[in-house]
Each structure stands twice: as C-alpha cells, then as structure tokens.
Short mmCIF file of N, CA, C and O in Angstrom, two decimals:
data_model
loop_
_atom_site.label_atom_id
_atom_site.label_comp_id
_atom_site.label_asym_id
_atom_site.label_seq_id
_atom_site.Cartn_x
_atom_site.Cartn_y
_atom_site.Cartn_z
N UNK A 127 106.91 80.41 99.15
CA UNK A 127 105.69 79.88 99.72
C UNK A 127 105.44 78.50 99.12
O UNK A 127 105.63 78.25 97.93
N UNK A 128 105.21 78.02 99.61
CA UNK A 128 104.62 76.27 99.37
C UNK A 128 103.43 75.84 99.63
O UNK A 128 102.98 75.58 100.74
N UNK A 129 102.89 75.77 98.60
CA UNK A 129 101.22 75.12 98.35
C UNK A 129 101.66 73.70 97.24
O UNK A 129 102.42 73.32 96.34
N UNK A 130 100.27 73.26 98.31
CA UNK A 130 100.19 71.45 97.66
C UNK A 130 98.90 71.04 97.71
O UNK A 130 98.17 71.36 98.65
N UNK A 131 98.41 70.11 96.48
CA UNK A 131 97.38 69.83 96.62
C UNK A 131 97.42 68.40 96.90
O UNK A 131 98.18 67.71 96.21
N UNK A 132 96.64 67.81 97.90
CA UNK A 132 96.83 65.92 97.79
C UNK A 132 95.46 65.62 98.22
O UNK A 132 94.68 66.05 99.07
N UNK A 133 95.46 64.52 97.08
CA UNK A 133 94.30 63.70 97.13
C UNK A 133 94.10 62.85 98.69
O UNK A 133 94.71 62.00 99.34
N UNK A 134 92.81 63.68 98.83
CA UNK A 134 91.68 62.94 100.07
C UNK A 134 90.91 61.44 99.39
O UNK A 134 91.02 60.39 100.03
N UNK A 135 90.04 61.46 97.90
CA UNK A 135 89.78 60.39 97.77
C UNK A 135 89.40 60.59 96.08
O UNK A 135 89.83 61.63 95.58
N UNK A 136 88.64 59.68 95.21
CA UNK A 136 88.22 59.39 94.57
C UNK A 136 87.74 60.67 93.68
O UNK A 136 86.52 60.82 93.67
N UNK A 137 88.60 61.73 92.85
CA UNK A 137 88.06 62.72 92.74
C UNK A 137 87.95 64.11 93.52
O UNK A 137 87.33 65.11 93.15
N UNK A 138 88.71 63.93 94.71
CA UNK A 138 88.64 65.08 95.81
C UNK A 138 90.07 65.16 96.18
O UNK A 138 90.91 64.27 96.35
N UNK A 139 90.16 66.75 96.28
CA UNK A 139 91.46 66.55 96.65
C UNK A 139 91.13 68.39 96.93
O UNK A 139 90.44 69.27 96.43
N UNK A 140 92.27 68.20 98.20
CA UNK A 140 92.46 69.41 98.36
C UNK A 140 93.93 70.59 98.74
O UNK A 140 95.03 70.34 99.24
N UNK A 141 93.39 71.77 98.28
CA UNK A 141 94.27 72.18 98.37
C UNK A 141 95.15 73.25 99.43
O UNK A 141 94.40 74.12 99.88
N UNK A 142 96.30 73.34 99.83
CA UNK A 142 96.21 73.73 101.11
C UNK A 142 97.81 74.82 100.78
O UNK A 142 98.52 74.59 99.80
N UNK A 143 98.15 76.02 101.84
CA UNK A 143 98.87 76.94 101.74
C UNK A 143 99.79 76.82 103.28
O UNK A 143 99.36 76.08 104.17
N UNK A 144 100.66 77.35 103.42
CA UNK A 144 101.82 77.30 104.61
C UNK A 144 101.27 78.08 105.66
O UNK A 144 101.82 78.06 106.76
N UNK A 145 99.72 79.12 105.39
CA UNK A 145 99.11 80.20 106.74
C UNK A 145 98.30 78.90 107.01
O UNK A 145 98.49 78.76 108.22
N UNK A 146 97.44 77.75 106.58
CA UNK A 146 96.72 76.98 107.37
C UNK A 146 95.31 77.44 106.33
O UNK A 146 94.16 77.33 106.74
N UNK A 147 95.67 77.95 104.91
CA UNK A 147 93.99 77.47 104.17
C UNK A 147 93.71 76.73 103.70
O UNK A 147 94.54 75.87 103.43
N UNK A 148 92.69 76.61 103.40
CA UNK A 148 92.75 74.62 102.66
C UNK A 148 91.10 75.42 101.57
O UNK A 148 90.43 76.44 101.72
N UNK A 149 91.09 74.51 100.75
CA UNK A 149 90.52 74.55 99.42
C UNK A 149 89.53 73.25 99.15
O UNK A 149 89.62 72.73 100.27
N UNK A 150 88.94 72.66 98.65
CA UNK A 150 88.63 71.41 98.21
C UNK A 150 88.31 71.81 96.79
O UNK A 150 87.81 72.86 96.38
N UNK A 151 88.74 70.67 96.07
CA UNK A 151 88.98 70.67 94.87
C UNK A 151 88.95 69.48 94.05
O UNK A 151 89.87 68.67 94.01
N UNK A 152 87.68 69.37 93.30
CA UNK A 152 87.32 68.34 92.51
C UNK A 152 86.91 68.36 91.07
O UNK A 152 87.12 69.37 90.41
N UNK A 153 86.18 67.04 90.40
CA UNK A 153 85.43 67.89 89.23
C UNK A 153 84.24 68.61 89.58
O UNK A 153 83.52 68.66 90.58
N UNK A 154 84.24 69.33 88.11
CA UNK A 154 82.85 70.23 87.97
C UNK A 154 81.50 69.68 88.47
O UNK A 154 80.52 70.43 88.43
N UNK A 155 81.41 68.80 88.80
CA UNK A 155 80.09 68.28 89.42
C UNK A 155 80.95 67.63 91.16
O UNK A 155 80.70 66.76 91.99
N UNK A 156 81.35 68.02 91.09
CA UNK A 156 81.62 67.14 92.90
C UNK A 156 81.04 68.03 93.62
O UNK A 156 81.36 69.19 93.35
N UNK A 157 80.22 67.87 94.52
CA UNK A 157 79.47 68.37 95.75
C UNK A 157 80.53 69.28 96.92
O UNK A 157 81.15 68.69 97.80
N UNK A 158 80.59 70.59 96.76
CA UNK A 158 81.66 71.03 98.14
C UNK A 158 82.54 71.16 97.79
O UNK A 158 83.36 71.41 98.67
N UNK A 159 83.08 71.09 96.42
CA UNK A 159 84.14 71.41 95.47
C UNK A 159 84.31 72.42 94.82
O UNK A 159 83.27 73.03 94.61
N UNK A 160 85.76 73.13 94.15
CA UNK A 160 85.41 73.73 93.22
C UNK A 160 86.49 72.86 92.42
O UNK A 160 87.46 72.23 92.86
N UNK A 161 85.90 73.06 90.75
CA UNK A 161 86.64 72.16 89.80
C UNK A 161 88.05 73.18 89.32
O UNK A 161 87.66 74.35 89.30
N UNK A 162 89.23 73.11 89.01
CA UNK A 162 90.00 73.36 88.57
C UNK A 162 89.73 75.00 87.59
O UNK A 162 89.97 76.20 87.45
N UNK A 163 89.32 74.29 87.34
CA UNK A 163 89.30 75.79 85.86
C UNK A 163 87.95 76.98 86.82
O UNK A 163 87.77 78.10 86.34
N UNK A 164 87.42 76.70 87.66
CA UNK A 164 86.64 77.53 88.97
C UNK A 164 87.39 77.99 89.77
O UNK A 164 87.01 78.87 90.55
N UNK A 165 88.47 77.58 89.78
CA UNK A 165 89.65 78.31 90.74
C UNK A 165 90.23 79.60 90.14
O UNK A 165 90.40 80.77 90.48
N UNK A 166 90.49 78.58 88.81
CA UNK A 166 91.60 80.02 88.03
C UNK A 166 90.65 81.10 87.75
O UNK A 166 91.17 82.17 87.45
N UNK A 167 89.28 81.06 87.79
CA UNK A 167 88.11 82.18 87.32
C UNK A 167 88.05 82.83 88.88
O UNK A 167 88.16 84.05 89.04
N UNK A 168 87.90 82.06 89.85
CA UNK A 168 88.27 82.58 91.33
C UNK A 168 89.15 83.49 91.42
O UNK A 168 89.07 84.66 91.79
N UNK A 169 90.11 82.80 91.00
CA UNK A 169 91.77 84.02 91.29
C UNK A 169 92.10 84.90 90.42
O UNK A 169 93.17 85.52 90.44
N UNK A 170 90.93 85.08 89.29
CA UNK A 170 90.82 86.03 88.35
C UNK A 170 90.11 87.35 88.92
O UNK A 170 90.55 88.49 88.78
N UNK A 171 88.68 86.91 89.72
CA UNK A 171 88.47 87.66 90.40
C UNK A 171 88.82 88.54 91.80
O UNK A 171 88.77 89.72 92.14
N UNK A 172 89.18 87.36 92.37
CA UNK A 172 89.78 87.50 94.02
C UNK A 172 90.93 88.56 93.54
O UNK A 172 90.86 89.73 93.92
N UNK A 173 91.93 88.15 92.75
CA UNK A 173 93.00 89.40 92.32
C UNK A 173 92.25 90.81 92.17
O UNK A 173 92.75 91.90 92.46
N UNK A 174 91.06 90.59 91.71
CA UNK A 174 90.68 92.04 91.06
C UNK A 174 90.18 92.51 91.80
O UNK A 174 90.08 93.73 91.67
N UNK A 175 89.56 91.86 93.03
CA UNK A 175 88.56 92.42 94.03
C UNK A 175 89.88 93.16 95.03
O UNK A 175 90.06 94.37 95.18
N UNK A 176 90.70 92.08 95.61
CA UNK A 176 91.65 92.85 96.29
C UNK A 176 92.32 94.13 96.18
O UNK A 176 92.41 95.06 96.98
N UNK A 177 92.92 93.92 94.65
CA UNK A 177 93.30 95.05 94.10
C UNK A 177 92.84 96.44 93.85
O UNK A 177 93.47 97.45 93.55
N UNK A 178 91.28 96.16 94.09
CA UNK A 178 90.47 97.11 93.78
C UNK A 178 89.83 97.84 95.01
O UNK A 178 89.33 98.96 95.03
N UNK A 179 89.97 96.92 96.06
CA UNK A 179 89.53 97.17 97.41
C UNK A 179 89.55 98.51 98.24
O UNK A 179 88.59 99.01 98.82
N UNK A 180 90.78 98.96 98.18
CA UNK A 180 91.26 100.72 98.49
C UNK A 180 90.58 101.52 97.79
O UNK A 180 89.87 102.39 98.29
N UNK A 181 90.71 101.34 96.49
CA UNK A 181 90.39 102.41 95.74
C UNK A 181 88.47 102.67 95.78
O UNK A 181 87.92 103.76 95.87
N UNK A 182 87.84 101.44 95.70
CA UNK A 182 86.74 101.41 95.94
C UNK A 182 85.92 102.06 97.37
O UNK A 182 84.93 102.78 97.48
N UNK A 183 86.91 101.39 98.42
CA UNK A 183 85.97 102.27 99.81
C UNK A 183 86.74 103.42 100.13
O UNK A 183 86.47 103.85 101.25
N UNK A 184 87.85 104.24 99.37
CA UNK A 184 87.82 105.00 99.50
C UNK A 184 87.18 105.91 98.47
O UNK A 184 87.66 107.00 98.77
N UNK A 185 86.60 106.05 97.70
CA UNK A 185 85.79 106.22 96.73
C UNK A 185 84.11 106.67 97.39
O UNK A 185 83.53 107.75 97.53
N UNK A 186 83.61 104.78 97.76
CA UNK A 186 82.17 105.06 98.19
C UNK A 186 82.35 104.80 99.22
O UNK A 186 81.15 104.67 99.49
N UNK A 187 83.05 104.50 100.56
CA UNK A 187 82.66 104.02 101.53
C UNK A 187 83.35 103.11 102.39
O UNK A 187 83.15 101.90 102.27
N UNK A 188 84.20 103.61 103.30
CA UNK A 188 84.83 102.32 103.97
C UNK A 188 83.90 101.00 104.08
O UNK A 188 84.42 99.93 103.78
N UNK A 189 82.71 101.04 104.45
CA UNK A 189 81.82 100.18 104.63
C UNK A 189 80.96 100.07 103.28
O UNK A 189 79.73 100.11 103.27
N UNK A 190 81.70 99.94 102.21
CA UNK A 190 80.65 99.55 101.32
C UNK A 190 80.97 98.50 100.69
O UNK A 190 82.13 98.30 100.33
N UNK A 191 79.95 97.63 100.44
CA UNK A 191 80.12 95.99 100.05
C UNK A 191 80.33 95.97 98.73
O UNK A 191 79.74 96.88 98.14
N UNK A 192 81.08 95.13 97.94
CA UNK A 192 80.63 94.90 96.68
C UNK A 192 81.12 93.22 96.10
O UNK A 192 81.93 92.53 96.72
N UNK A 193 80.49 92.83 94.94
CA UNK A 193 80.85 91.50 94.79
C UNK A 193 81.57 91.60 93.61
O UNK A 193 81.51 92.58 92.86
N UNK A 194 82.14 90.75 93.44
CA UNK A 194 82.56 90.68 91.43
C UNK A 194 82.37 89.28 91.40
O UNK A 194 82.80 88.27 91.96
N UNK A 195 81.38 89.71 90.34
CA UNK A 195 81.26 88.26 89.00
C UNK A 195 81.77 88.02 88.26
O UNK A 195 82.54 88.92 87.90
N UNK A 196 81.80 86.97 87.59
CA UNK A 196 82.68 86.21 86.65
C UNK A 196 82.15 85.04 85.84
O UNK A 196 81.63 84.04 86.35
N UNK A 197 82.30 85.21 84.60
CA UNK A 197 82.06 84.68 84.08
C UNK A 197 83.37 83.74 82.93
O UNK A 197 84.51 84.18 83.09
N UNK A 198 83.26 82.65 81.92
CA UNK A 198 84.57 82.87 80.90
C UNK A 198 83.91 81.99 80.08
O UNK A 198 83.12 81.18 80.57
N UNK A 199 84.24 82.07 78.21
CA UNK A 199 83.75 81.73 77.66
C UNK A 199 84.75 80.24 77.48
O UNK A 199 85.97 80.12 77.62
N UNK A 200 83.62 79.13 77.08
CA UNK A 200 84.30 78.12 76.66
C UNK A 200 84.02 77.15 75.50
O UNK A 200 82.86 76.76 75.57
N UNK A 201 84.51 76.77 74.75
CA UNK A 201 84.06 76.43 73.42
C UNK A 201 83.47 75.26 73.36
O UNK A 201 84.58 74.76 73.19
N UNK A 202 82.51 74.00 73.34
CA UNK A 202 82.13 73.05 73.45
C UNK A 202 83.31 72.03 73.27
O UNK A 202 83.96 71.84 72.24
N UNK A 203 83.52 71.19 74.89
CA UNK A 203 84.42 70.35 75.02
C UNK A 203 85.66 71.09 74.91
O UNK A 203 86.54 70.25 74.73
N UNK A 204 85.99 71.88 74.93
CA UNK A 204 87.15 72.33 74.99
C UNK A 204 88.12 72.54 76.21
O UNK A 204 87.87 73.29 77.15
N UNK A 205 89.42 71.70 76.07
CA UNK A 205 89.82 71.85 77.87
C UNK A 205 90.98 72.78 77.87
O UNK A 205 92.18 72.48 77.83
N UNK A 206 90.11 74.67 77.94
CA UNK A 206 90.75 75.21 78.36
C UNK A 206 89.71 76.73 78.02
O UNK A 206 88.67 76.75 77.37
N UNK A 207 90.32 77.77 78.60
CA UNK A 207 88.94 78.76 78.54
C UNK A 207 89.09 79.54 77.69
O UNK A 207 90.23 79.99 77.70
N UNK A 208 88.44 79.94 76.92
CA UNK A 208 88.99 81.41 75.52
C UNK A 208 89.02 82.60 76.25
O UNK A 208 89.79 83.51 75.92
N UNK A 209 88.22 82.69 77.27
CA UNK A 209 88.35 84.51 77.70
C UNK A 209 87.48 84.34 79.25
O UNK A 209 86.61 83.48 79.36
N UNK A 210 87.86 85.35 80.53
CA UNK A 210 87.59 85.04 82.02
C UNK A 210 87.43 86.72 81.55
O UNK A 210 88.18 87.50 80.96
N UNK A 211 85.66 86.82 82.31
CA UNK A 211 85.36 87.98 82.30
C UNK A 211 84.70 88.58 84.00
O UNK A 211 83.71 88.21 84.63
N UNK A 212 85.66 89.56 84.29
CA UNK A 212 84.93 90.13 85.52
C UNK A 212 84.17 91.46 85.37
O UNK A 212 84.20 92.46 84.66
N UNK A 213 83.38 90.90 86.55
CA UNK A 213 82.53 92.46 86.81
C UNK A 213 81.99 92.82 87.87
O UNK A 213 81.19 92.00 88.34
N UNK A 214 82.14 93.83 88.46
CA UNK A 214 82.32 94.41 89.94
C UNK A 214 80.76 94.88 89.82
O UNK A 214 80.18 95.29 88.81
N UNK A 215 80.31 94.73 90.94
CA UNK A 215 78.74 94.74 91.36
C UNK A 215 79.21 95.79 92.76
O UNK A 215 79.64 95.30 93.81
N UNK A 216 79.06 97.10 92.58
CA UNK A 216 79.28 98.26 93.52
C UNK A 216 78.53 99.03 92.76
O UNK A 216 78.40 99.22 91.55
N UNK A 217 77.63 99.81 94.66
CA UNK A 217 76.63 100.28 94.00
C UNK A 217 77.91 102.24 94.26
O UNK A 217 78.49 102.56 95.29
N UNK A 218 77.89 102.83 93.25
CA UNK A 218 78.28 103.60 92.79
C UNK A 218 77.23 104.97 92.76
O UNK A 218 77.73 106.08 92.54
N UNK A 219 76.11 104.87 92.93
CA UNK A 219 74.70 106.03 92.88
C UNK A 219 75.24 107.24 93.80
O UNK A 219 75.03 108.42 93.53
N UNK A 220 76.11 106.71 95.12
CA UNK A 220 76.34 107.83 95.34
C UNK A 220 77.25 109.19 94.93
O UNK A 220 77.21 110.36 95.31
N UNK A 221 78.06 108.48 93.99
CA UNK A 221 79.45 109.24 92.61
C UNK A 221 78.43 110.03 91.35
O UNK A 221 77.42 109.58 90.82
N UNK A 222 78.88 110.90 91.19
CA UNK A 222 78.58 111.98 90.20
C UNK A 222 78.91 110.81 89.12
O UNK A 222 79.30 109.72 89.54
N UNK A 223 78.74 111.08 87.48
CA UNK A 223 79.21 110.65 86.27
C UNK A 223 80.72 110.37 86.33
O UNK A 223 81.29 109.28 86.30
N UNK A 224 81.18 111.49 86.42
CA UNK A 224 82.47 112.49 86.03
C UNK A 224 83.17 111.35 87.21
O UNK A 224 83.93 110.63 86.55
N UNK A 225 83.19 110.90 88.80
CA UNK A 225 83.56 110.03 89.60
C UNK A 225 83.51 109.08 89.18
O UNK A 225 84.60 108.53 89.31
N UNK A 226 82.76 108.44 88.66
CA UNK A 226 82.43 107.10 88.47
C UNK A 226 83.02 106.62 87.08
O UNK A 226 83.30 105.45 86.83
N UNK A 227 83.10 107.20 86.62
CA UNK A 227 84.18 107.40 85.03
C UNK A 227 85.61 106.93 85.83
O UNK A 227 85.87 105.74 85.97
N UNK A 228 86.74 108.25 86.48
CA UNK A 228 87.28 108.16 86.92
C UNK A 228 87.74 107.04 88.29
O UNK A 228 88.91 106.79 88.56
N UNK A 229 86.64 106.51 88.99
CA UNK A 229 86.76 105.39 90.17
C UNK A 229 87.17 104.35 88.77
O UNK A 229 88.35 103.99 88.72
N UNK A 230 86.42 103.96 87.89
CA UNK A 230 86.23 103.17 86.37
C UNK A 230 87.85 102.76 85.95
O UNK A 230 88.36 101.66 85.75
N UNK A 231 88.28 103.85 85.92
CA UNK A 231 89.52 104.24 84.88
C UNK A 231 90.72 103.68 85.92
O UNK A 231 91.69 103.00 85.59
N UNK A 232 90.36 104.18 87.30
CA UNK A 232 91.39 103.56 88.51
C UNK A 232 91.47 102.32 88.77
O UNK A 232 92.52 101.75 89.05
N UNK A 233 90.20 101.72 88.71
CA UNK A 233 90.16 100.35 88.81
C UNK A 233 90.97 99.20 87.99
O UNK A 233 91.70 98.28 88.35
N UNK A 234 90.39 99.80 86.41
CA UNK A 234 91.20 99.01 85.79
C UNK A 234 92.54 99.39 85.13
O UNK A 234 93.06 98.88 84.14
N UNK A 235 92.97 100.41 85.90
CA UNK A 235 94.75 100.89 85.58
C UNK A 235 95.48 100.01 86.52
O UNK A 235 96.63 99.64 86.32
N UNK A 236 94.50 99.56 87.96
CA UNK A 236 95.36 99.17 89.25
C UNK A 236 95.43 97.30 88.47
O UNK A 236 96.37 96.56 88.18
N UNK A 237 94.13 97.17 88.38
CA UNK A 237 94.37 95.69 87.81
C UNK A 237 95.03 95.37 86.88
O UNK A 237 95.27 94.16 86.84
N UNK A 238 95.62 96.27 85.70
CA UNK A 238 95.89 96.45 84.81
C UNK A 238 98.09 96.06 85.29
O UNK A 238 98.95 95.27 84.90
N UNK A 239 98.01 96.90 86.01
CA UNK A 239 99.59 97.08 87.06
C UNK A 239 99.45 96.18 88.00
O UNK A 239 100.53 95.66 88.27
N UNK A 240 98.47 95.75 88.67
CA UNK A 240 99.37 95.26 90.07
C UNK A 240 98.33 93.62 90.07
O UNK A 240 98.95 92.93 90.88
N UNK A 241 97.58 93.09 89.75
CA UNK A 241 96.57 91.63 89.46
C UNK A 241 97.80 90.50 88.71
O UNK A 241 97.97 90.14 87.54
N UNK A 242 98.47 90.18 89.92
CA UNK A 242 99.30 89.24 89.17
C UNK A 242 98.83 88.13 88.71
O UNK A 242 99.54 87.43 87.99
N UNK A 243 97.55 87.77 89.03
CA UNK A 243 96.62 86.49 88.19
C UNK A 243 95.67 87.03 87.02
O UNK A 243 95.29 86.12 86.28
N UNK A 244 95.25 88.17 86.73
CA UNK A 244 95.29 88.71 85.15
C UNK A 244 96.20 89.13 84.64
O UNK A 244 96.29 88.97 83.42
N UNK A 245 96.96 89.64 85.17
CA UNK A 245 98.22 90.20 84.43
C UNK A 245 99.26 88.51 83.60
O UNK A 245 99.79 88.42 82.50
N UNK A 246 99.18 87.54 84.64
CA UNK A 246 99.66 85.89 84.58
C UNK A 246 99.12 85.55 82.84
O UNK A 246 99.71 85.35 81.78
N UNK A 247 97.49 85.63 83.34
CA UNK A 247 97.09 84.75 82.13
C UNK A 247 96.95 85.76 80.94
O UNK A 247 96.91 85.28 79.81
N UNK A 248 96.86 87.47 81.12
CA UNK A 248 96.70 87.55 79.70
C UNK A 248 98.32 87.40 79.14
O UNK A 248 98.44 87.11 77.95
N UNK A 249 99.40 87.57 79.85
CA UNK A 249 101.05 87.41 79.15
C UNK A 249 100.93 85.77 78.66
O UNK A 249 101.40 85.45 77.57
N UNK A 250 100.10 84.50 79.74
CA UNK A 250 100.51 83.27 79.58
C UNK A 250 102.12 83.02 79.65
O UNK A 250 103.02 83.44 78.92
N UNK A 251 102.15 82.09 80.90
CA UNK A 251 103.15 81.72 81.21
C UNK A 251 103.52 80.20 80.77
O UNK A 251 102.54 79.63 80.29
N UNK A 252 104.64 79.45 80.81
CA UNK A 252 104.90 77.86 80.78
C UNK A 252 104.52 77.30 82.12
O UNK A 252 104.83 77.85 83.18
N UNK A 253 103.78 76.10 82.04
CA UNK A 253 103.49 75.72 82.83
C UNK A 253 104.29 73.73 82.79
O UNK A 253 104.17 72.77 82.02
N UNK A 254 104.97 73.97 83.95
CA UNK A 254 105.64 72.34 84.07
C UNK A 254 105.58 71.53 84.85
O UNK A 254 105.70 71.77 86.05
N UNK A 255 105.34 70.23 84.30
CA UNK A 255 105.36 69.06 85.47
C UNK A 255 106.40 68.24 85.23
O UNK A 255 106.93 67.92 84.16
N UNK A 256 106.63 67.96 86.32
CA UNK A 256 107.36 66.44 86.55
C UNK A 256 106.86 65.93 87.19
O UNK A 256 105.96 66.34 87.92
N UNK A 257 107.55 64.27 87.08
CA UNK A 257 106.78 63.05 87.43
C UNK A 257 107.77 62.10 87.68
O UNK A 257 108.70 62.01 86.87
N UNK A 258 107.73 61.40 88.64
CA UNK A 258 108.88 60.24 89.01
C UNK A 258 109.11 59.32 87.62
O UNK A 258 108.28 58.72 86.94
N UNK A 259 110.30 59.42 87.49
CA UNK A 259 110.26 57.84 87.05
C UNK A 259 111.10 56.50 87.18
O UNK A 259 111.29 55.59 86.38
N UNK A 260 111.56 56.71 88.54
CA UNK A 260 112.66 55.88 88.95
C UNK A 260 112.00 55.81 90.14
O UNK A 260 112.47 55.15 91.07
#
C-alpha cells in the first residue's frame, strides 16, 4: 500500500492513501488540521476501536454506539509522548458484573494480539528517512 503526504501550503499538508482518503495535517494549532503526534493518538485509538468492534456489539448490541478517548502524557516541551492512553466510553448497564469483567478481559486480549498500532509503539520500531542528495 502506498500513502504520501505532500505539502498543500505553508504548514498544511495532507495526507492521502491508494482507496481515495485524504487527511489534513498540520501543526497543533492549524485550523482543520490534525498535528502529527494527534494522528499517532488517532491510530492508537482507531486500532482499538476497530479491533474491539465485534466483540463489543456482539456483547451489547449490534446497534450500540461507543466512543474511545484518548488521552497521552507529555513532558513540558518534549518532542515525543511518554504514554497514549485509551478508553472506551460503552455503555455496558445492560451486562451483569461477571460480563462486563469478561467483555473487559476480551477487549484487551484482542488489542493486546491483533492492534498493530499499539502493539507498533509499545515494541517501538526504527523509523527511517531519506533525503536526496544529488
């Protein structure tokens, strides 16, 4: 698969995939953007939500909504994040204890096995660039 990001202008740039999605992507203050390190907290979640998706409506509900938040801690000025924390906002009232323990335990065994963007950053991979120089 081939994804590329190229600069639109001054700070904006976006990013785009081979099905036809596109992204915009700037700094932390650009309007209609998300900044870099908002992505990787994105695809921290988006992995977990997907992953979690089956197990959840079949659990409470083909039709039941849920969001995950996210948060990650960062150290003043520091360019890079110490820890990306999610948390699934499903309302669960209709599961006994004893279910909801167990839906709990499924969730994060599946993310645990199959979230190749948590599974990515807690191993940490090398990351490389090149750059013309001829």
């Amino acid at each position: 698969m081939t994804l590329e990001v190229q600069r639109e202008g001054e700070h904006d740039f976006v990013g785009r995939n081979e099905r036809g999605a596109e992204v915009r992507i700037g700094h932390k203050d650009s309007e209609g953007a998300f900044s870099p390190a908002e992505l990787l907290q994105i695809a921290a979640a988006g992995c977990s939500a997907v992953t979690a998706e089956h197990l959840i409506t079949r659990r409470v509900g083909d039709d039941s909504k849920f969001t995950v938040f996210l948060t990650a801690d960062r150290r003043e000025g520091a360019s890079e994040l110490d820890a990306v924390h999610v948390v699934f906002g499903v309302d669960v009232s209709s599961l006994d204890a004893d279910q909801r323990e167990a839906l709990a335990t499924a969730v994060d065994r599946a993310i645990d096995r199959l979230c190749t963007v948590s599974r990515t950053l807690k191993t940490g991979i090398p990351v490389t660039e090149t750059f013309p120089t001829a």
